Amino acid sequence: MTLLDVNLSEAKEPVAAPEGEYELTCKGPAVQKVGASSGKPYLNIRFEFVDPPSDNTDAIYHIASLPAEEDSPSDANKKLLRLKKMCDALGVDYSDGIDLESFAGTSVFAIVGVDSDAEYGDRNNIKRFIGEIGRASC
């Protein structure tokens, strides 16, 4: 019999940071996906706190909706505008399309909120991007 030598008593549940303004870093590229139930496209972007309030503060998985064929012109424009504002805050160049790899390693200040979910508990979300580190606020 093979035993796995780990101490599970040291495992900690992830926690949400309190609402507030934080510096975040994008860990890895943005990933383009399609919703399993909606069939609509979106970007999934993982952010980590630069200075987390606790050692088990969970990462933020930010969803950026992309325009879909069935969107009204108004809804498509709202999605494009949110994506533009996010790219501007992160300093991601979109003049010739968006390179999803260019998100990796970017840092930004953001207003972070907390969502409560019966299944997943409290999780952080990004309410608003403030601006790229070293640039004026957007």
PDB file of C-alpha atoms in Angstrom:
ATOM      1  CA  MET A   1       0.000   0.000   0.000  1.00  0.00           C
ATOM      2  CA  THR A   2       1.268   3.487  -0.895  1.00  0.00           C
ATOM      3  CA  LEU A   3       0.669   6.322   1.552  1.00  0.00           C
ATOM      4  CA  LEU A   4       0.521   9.963   0.543  1.00  0.00           C
ATOM      5  CA  ASP A   5       2.534  11.991   3.042  1.00  0.00           C
ATOM      6  CA  VAL A   6       0.571  15.252   3.345  1.00  0.00           C
ATOM      7  CA  ASN A   7      -0.897  17.063   6.341  1.00  0.00           C
ATOM      8  CA  LEU A   8      -4.500  17.864   5.424  1.00  0.00           C
ATOM      9  CA  SER A   9      -5.102  19.567   8.774  1.00  0.00           C
ATOM     10  CA  GLU A  10      -3.111  22.520   7.373  1.00  0.00           C
ATOM     11  CA  ALA A  11      -5.547  23.050   4.466  1.00  0.00           C
ATOM     12  CA  LYS A  12      -7.418  26.374   4.659  1.00  0.00           C
ATOM     13  CA  GLU A  13     -10.625  27.417   2.945  1.00  0.00           C
ATOM     14  CA  PRO A  14     -10.066  30.365   0.598  1.00  0.00           C
ATOM     15  CA  VAL A  15     -11.521  33.678   1.774  1.00  0.00           C
ATOM     16  CA  ALA A  16     -12.755  36.786   0.035  1.00  0.00           C
ATOM     17  CA  ALA A  17     -11.029  40.101   0.654  1.00  0.00           C
ATOM     18  CA  PRO A  18     -13.167  42.857   2.182  1.00  0.00           C
ATOM     19  CA  GLU A  19     -14.654  45.312  -0.311  1.00  0.00           C
ATOM     20  CA  GLY A  20     -12.241  48.076  -1.245  1.00  0.00           C
ATOM     21  CA  GLU A  21      -9.551  49.292  -3.615  1.00  0.00           C
ATOM     22  CA  TYR A  22      -6.726  46.849  -4.360  1.00  0.00           C
ATOM     23  CA  GLU A  23      -3.795  46.423  -6.679  1.00  0.00           C
ATOM     24  CA  LEU A  24      -4.267  43.296  -8.785  1.00  0.00           C
ATOM     25  CA  THR A  25      -2.002  41.408 -11.177  1.00  0.00           C
ATOM     26  CA  CYS A  26      -3.282  39.411 -14.112  1.00  0.00           C
ATOM     27  CA  LYS A  27      -1.907  35.872 -13.838  1.00  0.00           C
ATOM     28  CA  GLY A  28      -1.595  34.415 -17.287  1.00  0.00           C
ATOM     29  CA  PRO A  29      -3.313  35.272 -20.541  1.00  0.00           C
ATOM     30  CA  ALA A  30      -6.998  35.970 -20.935  1.00  0.00           C
ATOM     31  CA  VAL A  31      -8.810  32.818 -22.033  1.00  0.00           C
ATOM     32  CA  GLN A  32     -11.636  32.972 -24.567  1.00  0.00           C
ATOM     33  CA  LYS A  33     -14.507  30.624 -23.724  1.00  0.00           C
ATOM     34  CA  VAL A  34     -18.128  29.965 -24.603  1.00  0.00           C
ATOM     35  CA  GLY A  35     -20.768  29.635 -21.889  1.00  0.00           C
ATOM     36  CA  ALA A  36     -21.904  26.025 -21.498  1.00  0.00           C
ATOM     37  CA  SER A  37     -25.563  26.922 -21.021  1.00  0.00           C
ATOM     38  CA  SER A  38     -25.758  30.307 -22.772  1.00  0.00           C
ATOM     39  CA  GLY A  39     -23.509  29.561 -25.745  1.00  0.00           C
ATOM     40  CA  LYS A  40     -22.253  33.167 -25.521  1.00  0.00           C
ATOM     41  CA  PRO A  41     -18.566  34.090 -25.803  1.00  0.00           C
ATOM     42  CA  TYR A  42     -16.569  35.634 -22.962  1.00  0.00           C
ATOM     43  CA  LEU A  43     -13.044  36.160 -21.666  1.00  0.00           C
ATOM     44  CA  ASN A  44     -11.987  34.569 -18.388  1.00  0.00           C
ATOM     45  CA  ILE A  45      -9.166  36.477 -16.704  1.00  0.00           C
ATOM     46  CA  ARG A  46      -7.490  35.454 -13.440  1.00  0.00           C
ATOM     47  CA  PHE A  47      -6.347  38.227 -11.106  1.00  0.00           C
ATOM     48  CA  GLU A  48      -4.412  37.877  -7.861  1.00  0.00           C
ATOM     49  CA  PHE A  49      -4.035  40.443  -5.116  1.00  0.00           C
ATOM     50  CA  VAL A  50      -0.582  42.058  -5.079  1.00  0.00           C
ATOM     51  CA  ASP A  51      -0.810  42.495  -1.299  1.00  0.00           C
ATOM     52  CA  PRO A  52      -3.535  40.063  -0.178  1.00  0.00           C
ATOM     53  CA  PRO A  53      -5.266  40.811   3.135  1.00  0.00           C
ATOM     54  CA  SER A  54      -4.658  37.203   4.263  1.00  0.00           C
ATOM     55  CA  ASP A  55      -2.499  34.288   3.146  1.00  0.00           C
ATOM     56  CA  ASN A  56      -5.560  32.410   1.860  1.00  0.00           C
ATOM     57  CA  THR A  57      -7.286  35.238  -0.029  1.00  0.00           C
ATOM     58  CA  ASP A  58      -8.652  33.665  -3.192  1.00  0.00           C
ATOM     59  CA  ALA A  59      -7.910  34.866  -6.725  1.00  0.00           C
ATOM     60  CA  ILE A  60     -10.565  36.736  -8.700  1.00  0.00           C
ATOM     61  CA  TYR A  61     -11.812  35.136 -11.904  1.00  0.00           C
ATOM     62  CA  HIS A  62     -13.125  38.046 -13.946  1.00  0.00           C
ATOM     63  CA  ILE A  63     -15.598  37.402 -16.748  1.00  0.00           C
ATOM     64  CA  ALA A  64     -15.664  39.885 -19.641  1.00  0.00           C
ATOM     65  CA  SER A  65     -18.649  39.258 -21.922  1.00  0.00           C
ATOM     66  CA  LEU A  66     -18.010  39.481 -25.648  1.00  0.00           C
ATOM     67  CA  PRO A  67     -20.604  40.546 -28.231  1.00  0.00           C
ATOM     68  CA  ALA A  68     -22.688  37.684 -29.611  1.00  0.00           C
ATOM     69  CA  GLU A  69     -24.590  37.514 -32.906  1.00  0.00           C
ATOM     70  CA  GLU A  70     -27.953  37.595 -31.156  1.00  0.00           C
ATOM     71  CA  ASP A  71     -27.100  40.727 -29.095  1.00  0.00           C
ATOM     72  CA  SER A  72     -28.975  43.917 -29.850  1.00  0.00           C
ATOM     73  CA  PRO A  73     -26.762  46.748 -31.127  1.00  0.00           C
ATOM     74  CA  SER A  74     -27.094  48.427 -27.716  1.00  0.00           C
ATOM     75  CA  ASP A  75     -26.069  45.290 -25.782  1.00  0.00           C
ATOM     76  CA  ALA A  76     -23.148  44.619 -28.149  1.00  0.00           C
ATOM     77  CA  ASN A  77     -21.955  48.210 -27.711  1.00  0.00           C
ATOM     78  CA  LYS A  78     -22.139  47.948 -23.894  1.00  0.00           C
ATOM     79  CA  LYS A  79     -19.977  44.807 -23.981  1.00  0.00           C
ATOM     80  CA  LEU A  80     -17.463  46.457 -26.311  1.00  0.00           C
ATOM     81  CA  LEU A  81     -17.308  49.572 -24.121  1.00  0.00           C
ATOM     82  CA  ARG A  82     -16.676  47.504 -20.938  1.00  0.00           C
ATOM     83  CA  LEU A  83     -13.967  45.564 -22.773  1.00  0.00           C
ATOM     84  CA  LYS A  84     -12.391  48.809 -24.044  1.00  0.00           C
ATOM     85  CA  LYS A  85     -12.359  50.345 -20.553  1.00  0.00           C
ATOM     86  CA  MET A  86     -10.770  47.190 -19.118  1.00  0.00           C
ATOM     87  CA  CYS A  87      -8.085  47.138 -21.843  1.00  0.00           C
ATOM     88  CA  ASP A  88      -7.389  50.843 -21.294  1.00  0.00           C
ATOM     89  CA  ALA A  89      -7.005  50.331 -17.541  1.00  0.00           C
ATOM     90  CA  LEU A  90      -4.690  47.338 -18.050  1.00  0.00           C
ATOM     91  CA  GLY A  91      -2.680  49.016 -20.792  1.00  0.00           C
ATOM     92  CA  VAL A  92      -3.596  46.297 -23.299  1.00  0.00           C
ATOM     93  CA  ASP A  93      -3.220  47.486 -26.901  1.00  0.00           C
ATOM     94  CA  TYR A  94      -6.290  46.794 -29.034  1.00  0.00           C
ATOM     95  CA  SER A  95      -5.357  48.874 -32.100  1.00  0.00           C
ATOM     96  CA  ASP A  96      -4.880  45.718 -34.205  1.00  0.00           C
ATOM     97  CA  GLY A  97      -7.070  43.189 -32.381  1.00  0.00           C
ATOM     98  CA  ILE A  98      -6.524  41.940 -28.846  1.00  0.00           C
ATOM     99  CA  ASP A  99      -3.629  39.589 -28.131  1.00  0.00           C
ATOM    100  CA  LEU A 100      -4.924  37.506 -25.213  1.00  0.00           C
ATOM    101  CA  GLU A 101      -1.320  36.874 -24.104  1.00  0.00           C
ATOM    102  CA  SER A 102      -0.861  40.623 -23.535  1.00  0.00           C
ATOM    103  CA  PHE A 103      -2.996  40.458 -20.378  1.00  0.00           C
ATOM    104  CA  ALA A 104      -0.408  38.298 -18.577  1.00  0.00           C
ATOM    105  CA  GLY A 105       1.576  40.219 -15.989  1.00  0.00           C
ATOM    106  CA  THR A 106      -0.382  43.461 -16.236  1.00  0.00           C
ATOM    107  CA  SER A 107      -1.172  45.235 -12.971  1.00  0.00           C
ATOM    108  CA  VAL A 108      -4.122  47.469 -12.210  1.00  0.00           C
ATOM    109  CA  PHE A 109      -5.920  49.159  -9.353  1.00  0.00           C
ATOM    110  CA  ALA A 110      -9.545  48.096  -9.054  1.00  0.00           C
ATOM    111  CA  ILE A 111     -12.575  48.471  -6.839  1.00  0.00           C
ATOM    112  CA  VAL A 112     -13.258  44.967  -5.535  1.00  0.00           C
ATOM    113  CA  GLY A 113     -16.630  43.824  -4.250  1.00  0.00           C
ATOM    114  CA  VAL A 114     -17.929  40.650  -2.604  1.00  0.00           C
ATOM    115  CA  ASP A 115     -20.645  38.345  -3.965  1.00  0.00           C
ATOM    116  CA  SER A 116     -22.286  35.842  -1.637  1.00  0.00           C
ATOM    117  CA  ASP A 117     -23.317  32.518  -3.146  1.00  0.00           C
ATOM    118  CA  ALA A 118     -25.090  29.688  -1.352  1.00  0.00           C
ATOM    119  CA  GLU A 119     -22.981  27.049  -3.119  1.00  0.00           C
ATOM    120  CA  TYR A 120     -19.586  28.769  -3.275  1.00  0.00           C
ATOM    121  CA  GLY A 121     -19.687  31.171  -0.319  1.00  0.00           C
ATOM    122  CA  ASP A 122     -18.241  34.688  -0.504  1.00  0.00           C
ATOM    123  CA  ARG A 123     -16.192  35.471  -3.611  1.00  0.00           C
ATOM    124  CA  ASN A 124     -14.593  38.655  -4.856  1.00  0.00           C
ATOM    125  CA  ASN A 125     -15.525  40.423  -8.068  1.00  0.00           C
ATOM    126  CA  ILE A 126     -14.145  43.445  -9.854  1.00  0.00           C
ATOM    127  CA  LYS A 127     -16.667  46.267  -9.732  1.00  0.00           C
ATOM    128  CA  ARG A 128     -14.545  48.773 -11.625  1.00  0.00           C
ATOM    129  CA  PHE A 129     -11.032  49.069 -12.992  1.00  0.00           C
ATOM    130  CA  ILE A 130      -9.349  52.292 -11.868  1.00  0.00           C
ATOM    131  CA  GLY A 131      -6.207  52.287 -13.950  1.00  0.00           C
ATOM    132  CA  GLU A 132      -2.909  50.786 -14.924  1.00  0.00           C
ATOM    133  CA  ILE A 133      -0.115  51.031 -12.371  1.00  0.00           C
ATOM    134  CA  GLY A 134       1.912  54.141 -13.071  1.00  0.00           C
ATOM    135  CA  ARG A 135      -0.800  55.782 -15.196  1.00  0.00           C
ATOM    136  CA  ALA A 136      -3.494  58.271 -14.335  1.00  0.00           C
ATOM    137  CA  SER A 137      -6.794  56.779 -13.195  1.00  0.00           C
ATOM    138  CA  CYS A 138      -9.299  55.922 -15.909  1.00  0.00           C
TER     139      CYS A 138
END
